[in-house]
PDB file of C-alpha atoms in Angstrom:
ATOM      1  CA  MET A   1     -11.206  21.864 -22.564  1.00  0.00           C
ATOM      2  CA  THR A   2      -7.872  21.915 -24.270  1.00  0.00           C
ATOM      3  CA  GLU A   3      -6.455  18.874 -26.041  1.00  0.00           C
ATOM      4  CA  GLY A   4      -3.553  18.748 -23.583  1.00  0.00           C
ATOM      5  CA  PHE A   5      -6.055  18.307 -20.773  1.00  0.00           C
ATOM      6  CA  GLN A   6      -8.442  15.900 -22.541  1.00  0.00           C
ATOM      7  CA  LYS A   7      -5.795  13.503 -23.843  1.00  0.00           C
ATOM      8  CA  PRO A   8      -4.492  12.207 -20.471  1.00  0.00           C
ATOM      9  CA  LEU A   9      -7.872  12.544 -18.705  1.00  0.00           C
ATOM     10  CA  PRO A  10      -8.944   8.857 -18.953  1.00  0.00           C
ATOM     11  CA  VAL A  11      -5.621   7.652 -17.539  1.00  0.00           C
ATOM     12  CA  ASN A  12      -5.757  10.270 -14.769  1.00  0.00           C
ATOM     13  CA  VAL A  13      -9.283   9.240 -13.786  1.00  0.00           C
ATOM     14  CA  VAL A  14      -8.449   5.516 -13.763  1.00  0.00           C
ATOM     15  CA  VAL A  15      -5.238   5.992 -11.775  1.00  0.00           C
ATOM     16  CA  SER A  16      -6.944   8.371  -9.352  1.00  0.00           C
ATOM     17  CA  PHE A  17      -9.733   5.902  -8.620  1.00  0.00           C
ATOM     18  CA  ALA A  18      -7.207   3.090  -8.450  1.00  0.00           C
ATOM     19  CA  GLY A  19      -5.440   5.100  -5.736  1.00  0.00           C
ATOM     20  CA  ILE A  20      -8.515   6.355  -3.904  1.00  0.00           C
ATOM     21  CA  THR A  21     -10.127   2.927  -3.553  1.00  0.00           C
ATOM     22  CA  PRO A  22      -7.198   1.115  -1.878  1.00  0.00           C
ATOM     23  CA  SER A  23      -6.441   4.167   0.235  1.00  0.00           C
ATOM     24  CA  ALA A  24     -10.042   4.331   1.468  1.00  0.00           C
ATOM     25  CA  PHE A  25      -9.981   0.579   2.115  1.00  0.00           C
ATOM     26  CA  ALA A  26      -6.715   0.913   4.070  1.00  0.00           C
ATOM     27  CA  LEU A  27      -8.137   3.777   6.124  1.00  0.00           C
ATOM     28  CA  MET A  28     -11.235   1.700   6.908  1.00  0.00           C
ATOM     29  CA  GLN A  29      -8.995  -1.155   8.054  1.00  0.00           C
ATOM     30  CA  ILE A  30      -7.145   1.274  10.302  1.00  0.00           C
ATOM     31  CA  ALA A  31     -10.446   2.470  11.774  1.00  0.00           C
ATOM     32  CA  ASN A  32     -11.499  -1.158  12.345  1.00  0.00           C
ATOM     33  CA  ALA A  33      -8.168  -1.894  14.057  1.00  0.00           C
ATOM     34  CA  ALA A  34      -8.488   1.042  16.451  1.00  0.00           C
ATOM     35  CA  SER A  35      -8.909  -1.363  19.368  1.00  0.00           C
ATOM     36  CA  SER A  36      -5.297  -2.504  18.958  1.00  0.00           C
ATOM     37  CA  MET A  37      -3.729   0.939  18.384  1.00  0.00           C
ATOM     38  CA  ASN A  38      -2.842   3.907  20.495  1.00  0.00           C
ATOM     39  CA  VAL A  39      -3.588   7.531  19.619  1.00  0.00           C
ATOM     40  CA  ASP A  40      -0.111   8.249  18.209  1.00  0.00           C
ATOM     41  CA  SER A  41       0.003   5.274  15.836  1.00  0.00           C
ATOM     42  CA  PHE A  42      -3.571   5.899  14.682  1.00  0.00           C
ATOM     43  CA  SER A  43      -2.760   9.572  14.007  1.00  0.00           C
ATOM     44  CA  THR A  44       0.345   8.579  12.071  1.00  0.00           C
ATOM     45  CA  TYR A  45      -1.452   6.026   9.919  1.00  0.00           C
ATOM     46  CA  VAL A  46      -4.315   8.329   8.977  1.00  0.00           C
ATOM     47  CA  ILE A  47      -1.860  10.899   7.559  1.00  0.00           C
ATOM     48  CA  VAL A  48       0.691   8.485   6.053  1.00  0.00           C
ATOM     49  CA  VAL A  49      -1.741   6.253   4.124  1.00  0.00           C
ATOM     50  CA  PRO A  50      -3.241   9.070   1.989  1.00  0.00           C
ATOM     51  CA  CYS A  51       0.234  10.539   1.375  1.00  0.00           C
ATOM     52  CA  ILE A  52       1.592   7.193   0.158  1.00  0.00           C
ATOM     53  CA  ALA A  53      -1.408   6.844  -2.157  1.00  0.00           C
ATOM     54  CA  MET A  54      -0.817  10.376  -3.459  1.00  0.00           C
ATOM     55  CA  VAL A  55       2.833   9.674  -4.216  1.00  0.00           C
ATOM     56  CA  ALA A  56       2.006   6.382  -5.944  1.00  0.00           C
ATOM     57  CA  CYS A  57      -0.815   7.853  -8.044  1.00  0.00           C
ATOM     58  CA  SER A  58       1.135  10.925  -9.077  1.00  0.00           C
ATOM     59  CA  ILE A  59       4.088   8.744 -10.095  1.00  0.00           C
ATOM     60  CA  LEU A  60       1.823   6.546 -12.223  1.00  0.00           C
ATOM     61  CA  ILE A  61       0.066   9.506 -13.831  1.00  0.00           C
ATOM     62  CA  THR A  62       3.271  11.313 -14.754  1.00  0.00           C
ATOM     63  CA  ILE A  63       4.941   8.111 -15.975  1.00  0.00           C
ATOM     64  CA  THR A  64       2.071   7.526 -18.403  1.00  0.00           C
ATOM     65  CA  ALA A  65       1.944  11.151 -19.564  1.00  0.00           C
ATOM     66  CA  SER A  66       3.293  11.972 -22.987  1.00  0.00           C
ATOM     67  CA  GLU A  67       3.542  15.648 -22.119  1.00  0.00           C
ATOM     68  CA  ILE A  68       4.592  16.948 -18.744  1.00  0.00           C
ATOM     69  CA  GLY A  69       3.845  20.502 -17.806  1.00  0.00           C
ATOM     70  CA  ARG A  70       2.186  22.899 -15.438  1.00  0.00           C
ATOM     71  CA  GLN A  71      -1.347  21.813 -16.346  1.00  0.00           C
ATOM     72  CA  LEU A  72      -0.666  18.143 -15.564  1.00  0.00           C
ATOM     73  CA  TYR A  73       1.088  19.059 -12.334  1.00  0.00           C
ATOM     74  CA  LEU A  74      -1.734  21.336 -11.169  1.00  0.00           C
ATOM     75  CA  THR A  75      -4.346  18.715 -12.054  1.00  0.00           C
ATOM     76  CA  VAL A  76      -2.545  15.958 -10.148  1.00  0.00           C
ATOM     77  CA  VAL A  77      -1.850  18.110  -7.100  1.00  0.00           C
ATOM     78  CA  GLY A  78      -5.392  19.495  -7.157  1.00  0.00           C
ATOM     79  CA  VAL A  79      -7.014  16.064  -7.213  1.00  0.00           C
ATOM     80  CA  CYS A  80      -4.670  14.794  -4.491  1.00  0.00           C
ATOM     81  CA  PHE A  81      -5.284  17.894  -2.382  1.00  0.00           C
ATOM     82  CA  VAL A  82      -9.072  17.513  -2.563  1.00  0.00           C
ATOM     83  CA  CYS A  83      -8.832  13.796  -1.736  1.00  0.00           C
ATOM     84  CA  GLY A  84      -6.537  14.630   1.173  1.00  0.00           C
ATOM     85  CA  ILE A  85      -8.998  17.162   2.547  1.00  0.00           C
ATOM     86  CA  VAL A  86     -11.784  14.587   2.306  1.00  0.00           C
ATOM     87  CA  SER A  87      -9.660  12.024   4.165  1.00  0.00           C
ATOM     88  CA  MET A  88      -8.813  14.625   6.828  1.00  0.00           C
ATOM     89  CA  VAL A  89     -12.504  15.423   7.368  1.00  0.00           C
ATOM     90  CA  VAL A  90     -13.406  11.727   7.579  1.00  0.00           C
ATOM     91  CA  THR A  91     -10.589  10.841   9.976  1.00  0.00           C
ATOM     92  CA  SER A  92     -11.372  13.890  12.092  1.00  0.00           C
ATOM     93  CA  GLY A  93     -14.853  12.450  12.459  1.00  0.00           C
ATOM     94  CA  TRP A  94     -13.315   9.181  13.615  1.00  0.00           C
ATOM     95  CA  PHE A  95     -11.393  10.984  16.340  1.00  0.00           C
ATOM     96  CA  SER A  96     -14.704  12.504  17.476  1.00  0.00           C
ATOM     97  CA  ASP A  97     -16.452   9.110  17.515  1.00  0.00           C
ATOM     98  CA  PRO A  98     -16.779   8.017  21.180  1.00  0.00           C
ATOM     99  CA  SER A  99     -16.280   4.301  20.453  1.00  0.00           C
ATOM    100  CA  ILE A 100     -13.060   4.817  18.439  1.00  0.00           C
ATOM    101  CA  SER A 101     -11.782   7.381  20.941  1.00  0.00           C
ATOM    102  CA  ALA A 102     -12.378   5.003  23.832  1.00  0.00           C
ATOM    103  CA  GLN A 103     -10.548   2.180  22.036  1.00  0.00           C
ATOM    104  CA  LEU A 104      -7.582   4.420  21.230  1.00  0.00           C
ATOM    105  CA  LEU A 105      -7.371   5.841  24.733  1.00  0.00           C
ATOM    106  CA  SER A 106      -7.482   2.362  26.310  1.00  0.00           C
ATOM    107  CA  ASN A 107      -4.181   1.528  24.550  1.00  0.00           C
ATOM    108  CA  SER A 108      -2.546   4.909  25.104  1.00  0.00           C
ATOM    109  CA  PRO A 109      -0.439   6.074  28.051  1.00  0.00           C
ATOM    110  CA  GLU A 110      -2.166   7.723  30.986  1.00  0.00           C
ATOM    111  CA  GLY A 111      -3.016  11.382  30.369  1.00  0.00           C
ATOM    112  CA  THR A 112      -3.236  11.101  26.589  1.00  0.00           C
ATOM    113  CA  SER A 113      -5.915  13.244  25.020  1.00  0.00           C
ATOM    114  CA  ILE A 114      -7.486  13.170  21.589  1.00  0.00           C
ATOM    115  CA  THR A 115      -7.860  16.292  19.502  1.00  0.00           C
ATOM    116  CA  PRO A 116      -9.566  15.841  16.129  1.00  0.00           C
ATOM    117  CA  PRO A 117      -7.334  17.145  13.334  1.00  0.00           C
ATOM    118  CA  LEU A 118      -9.824  19.815  12.271  1.00  0.00           C
ATOM    119  CA  GLN A 119      -9.760  21.358  15.743  1.00  0.00           C
ATOM    120  CA  ASN A 120      -5.988  21.902  15.767  1.00  0.00           C
ATOM    121  CA  PRO A 121      -4.745  24.554  13.309  1.00  0.00           C
ATOM    122  CA  LEU A 122      -1.168  23.225  13.353  1.00  0.00           C
ATOM    123  CA  ILE A 123      -2.301  19.731  12.387  1.00  0.00           C
ATOM    124  CA  VAL A 124      -4.493  21.185   9.641  1.00  0.00           C
ATOM    125  CA  LEU A 125      -1.525  23.151   8.246  1.00  0.00           C
ATOM    126  CA  ARG A 126       0.732  20.090   8.495  1.00  0.00           C
ATOM    127  CA  ASN A 127      -1.790  17.948   6.657  1.00  0.00           C
ATOM    128  CA  LEU A 128      -2.408  20.557   3.954  1.00  0.00           C
ATOM    129  CA  ALA A 129       1.338  20.895   3.403  1.00  0.00           C
ATOM    130  CA  ALA A 130       1.675  17.105   3.216  1.00  0.00           C
ATOM    131  CA  TYR A 131      -1.147  16.978   0.662  1.00  0.00           C
ATOM    132  CA  ILE A 132       0.809  19.379  -1.559  1.00  0.00           C
ATOM    133  CA  VAL A 133       4.304  17.962  -0.982  1.00  0.00           C
ATOM    134  CA  ALA A 134       3.395  14.272  -1.476  1.00  0.00           C
ATOM    135  CA  PRO A 135       2.004  14.612  -5.016  1.00  0.00           C
ATOM    136  CA  THR A 136       4.772  17.055  -5.904  1.00  0.00           C
ATOM    137  CA  ILE A 137       7.372  14.453  -4.980  1.00  0.00           C
ATOM    138  CA  GLY A 138       5.410  11.866  -6.968  1.00  0.00           C
ATOM    139  CA  CYS A 139       5.205  14.156 -10.003  1.00  0.00           C
ATOM    140  CA  ILE A 140       8.946  14.803  -9.925  1.00  0.00           C
ATOM    141  CA  ALA A 141       9.753  11.110  -9.542  1.00  0.00           C
ATOM    142  CA  GLY A 142       7.209  10.127 -12.205  1.00  0.00           C
ATOM    143  CA  ALA A 143       8.500  12.714 -14.653  1.00  0.00           C
ATOM    144  CA  TRP A 144      12.032  11.480 -14.122  1.00  0.00           C
ATOM    145  CA  LEU A 145      11.023   7.823 -14.531  1.00  0.00           C
ATOM    146  CA  GLY A 146       8.781   8.617 -17.493  1.00  0.00           C
ATOM    147  CA  SER A 147      11.593  10.401 -19.295  1.00  0.00           C
ATOM    148  CA  ARG A 148      13.728   7.276 -18.900  1.00  0.00           C
ATOM    149  CA  LEU A 149      11.007   4.870 -20.059  1.00  0.00           C
ATOM    150  CA  HIS A 150       9.564   6.672 -23.072  1.00  0.00           C
ATOM    151  CA  PRO A 151       9.880   9.962 -24.921  1.00  0.00           C
ATOM    152  CA  VAL A 152       8.274  12.777 -22.983  1.00  0.00           C
ATOM    153  CA  LYS A 153       7.960  16.371 -24.025  1.00  0.00           C
ATOM    154  CA  SER A 154       7.372  19.336 -21.803  1.00  0.00           C
ATOM    155  CA  SER A 155       4.653  21.821 -22.515  1.00  0.00           C
ATOM    156  CA  LYS A 156       5.888  25.099 -23.948  1.00  0.00           C
ATOM    157  CA  VAL A 157       5.491  28.264 -21.978  1.00  0.00           C
ATOM    158  CA  ASN A 158       5.044  31.489 -23.896  1.00  0.00           C
ATOM    159  CA  ASN A 159       7.250  33.780 -21.943  1.00  0.00           C
ATOM    160  CA  GLN A 160       8.438  36.838 -23.807  1.00  0.00           C
ATOM    161  CA  LYS A 161      10.256  38.411 -20.849  1.00  0.00           C
ATOM    162  CA  GLY A 162      13.959  38.629 -21.228  1.00  0.00           C
ATOM    163  CA  ARG A 163      13.903  38.079 -24.998  1.00  0.00           C
ATOM    164  CA  ARG A 164      15.490  40.613 -27.242  1.00  0.00           C
ATOM    165  CA  LYS A 165      13.640  41.745 -30.307  1.00  0.00           C
TER     166      LYS A 165
END
């Protein structure tokens, strides 16, 4: 591992777990409150909660970074993306659960149907895009805030194209 990757690793791990834990707790509360929700609100919450956690965590990670670059960005987006996929698989299982489905349908308008997210390619694409866009927005906002709060340097890119010899 390079020094640029090892140096911020402890902060990244702590912030990631600090974001995953409340997000998982919030999703469990949403699952427990399924009896008072309809299908649309439940679907909205299970995509919005992980995205909010991704934005918050990526802001905190990039604010605390002393060097902002491609490696930090890819690490943050990668971790958020994997966590998002896990949350999508778990919530898709909730939509397939007969007890949760029955509770959601009892509060929904007549004719509403439930399709688990993993069975609808458009929802999968929407979620995957959200799991890339949310941490990207957080990284941009965190880099901007971090540059205002403390000195931040960007990692150098060795790009010889376009240079005259």
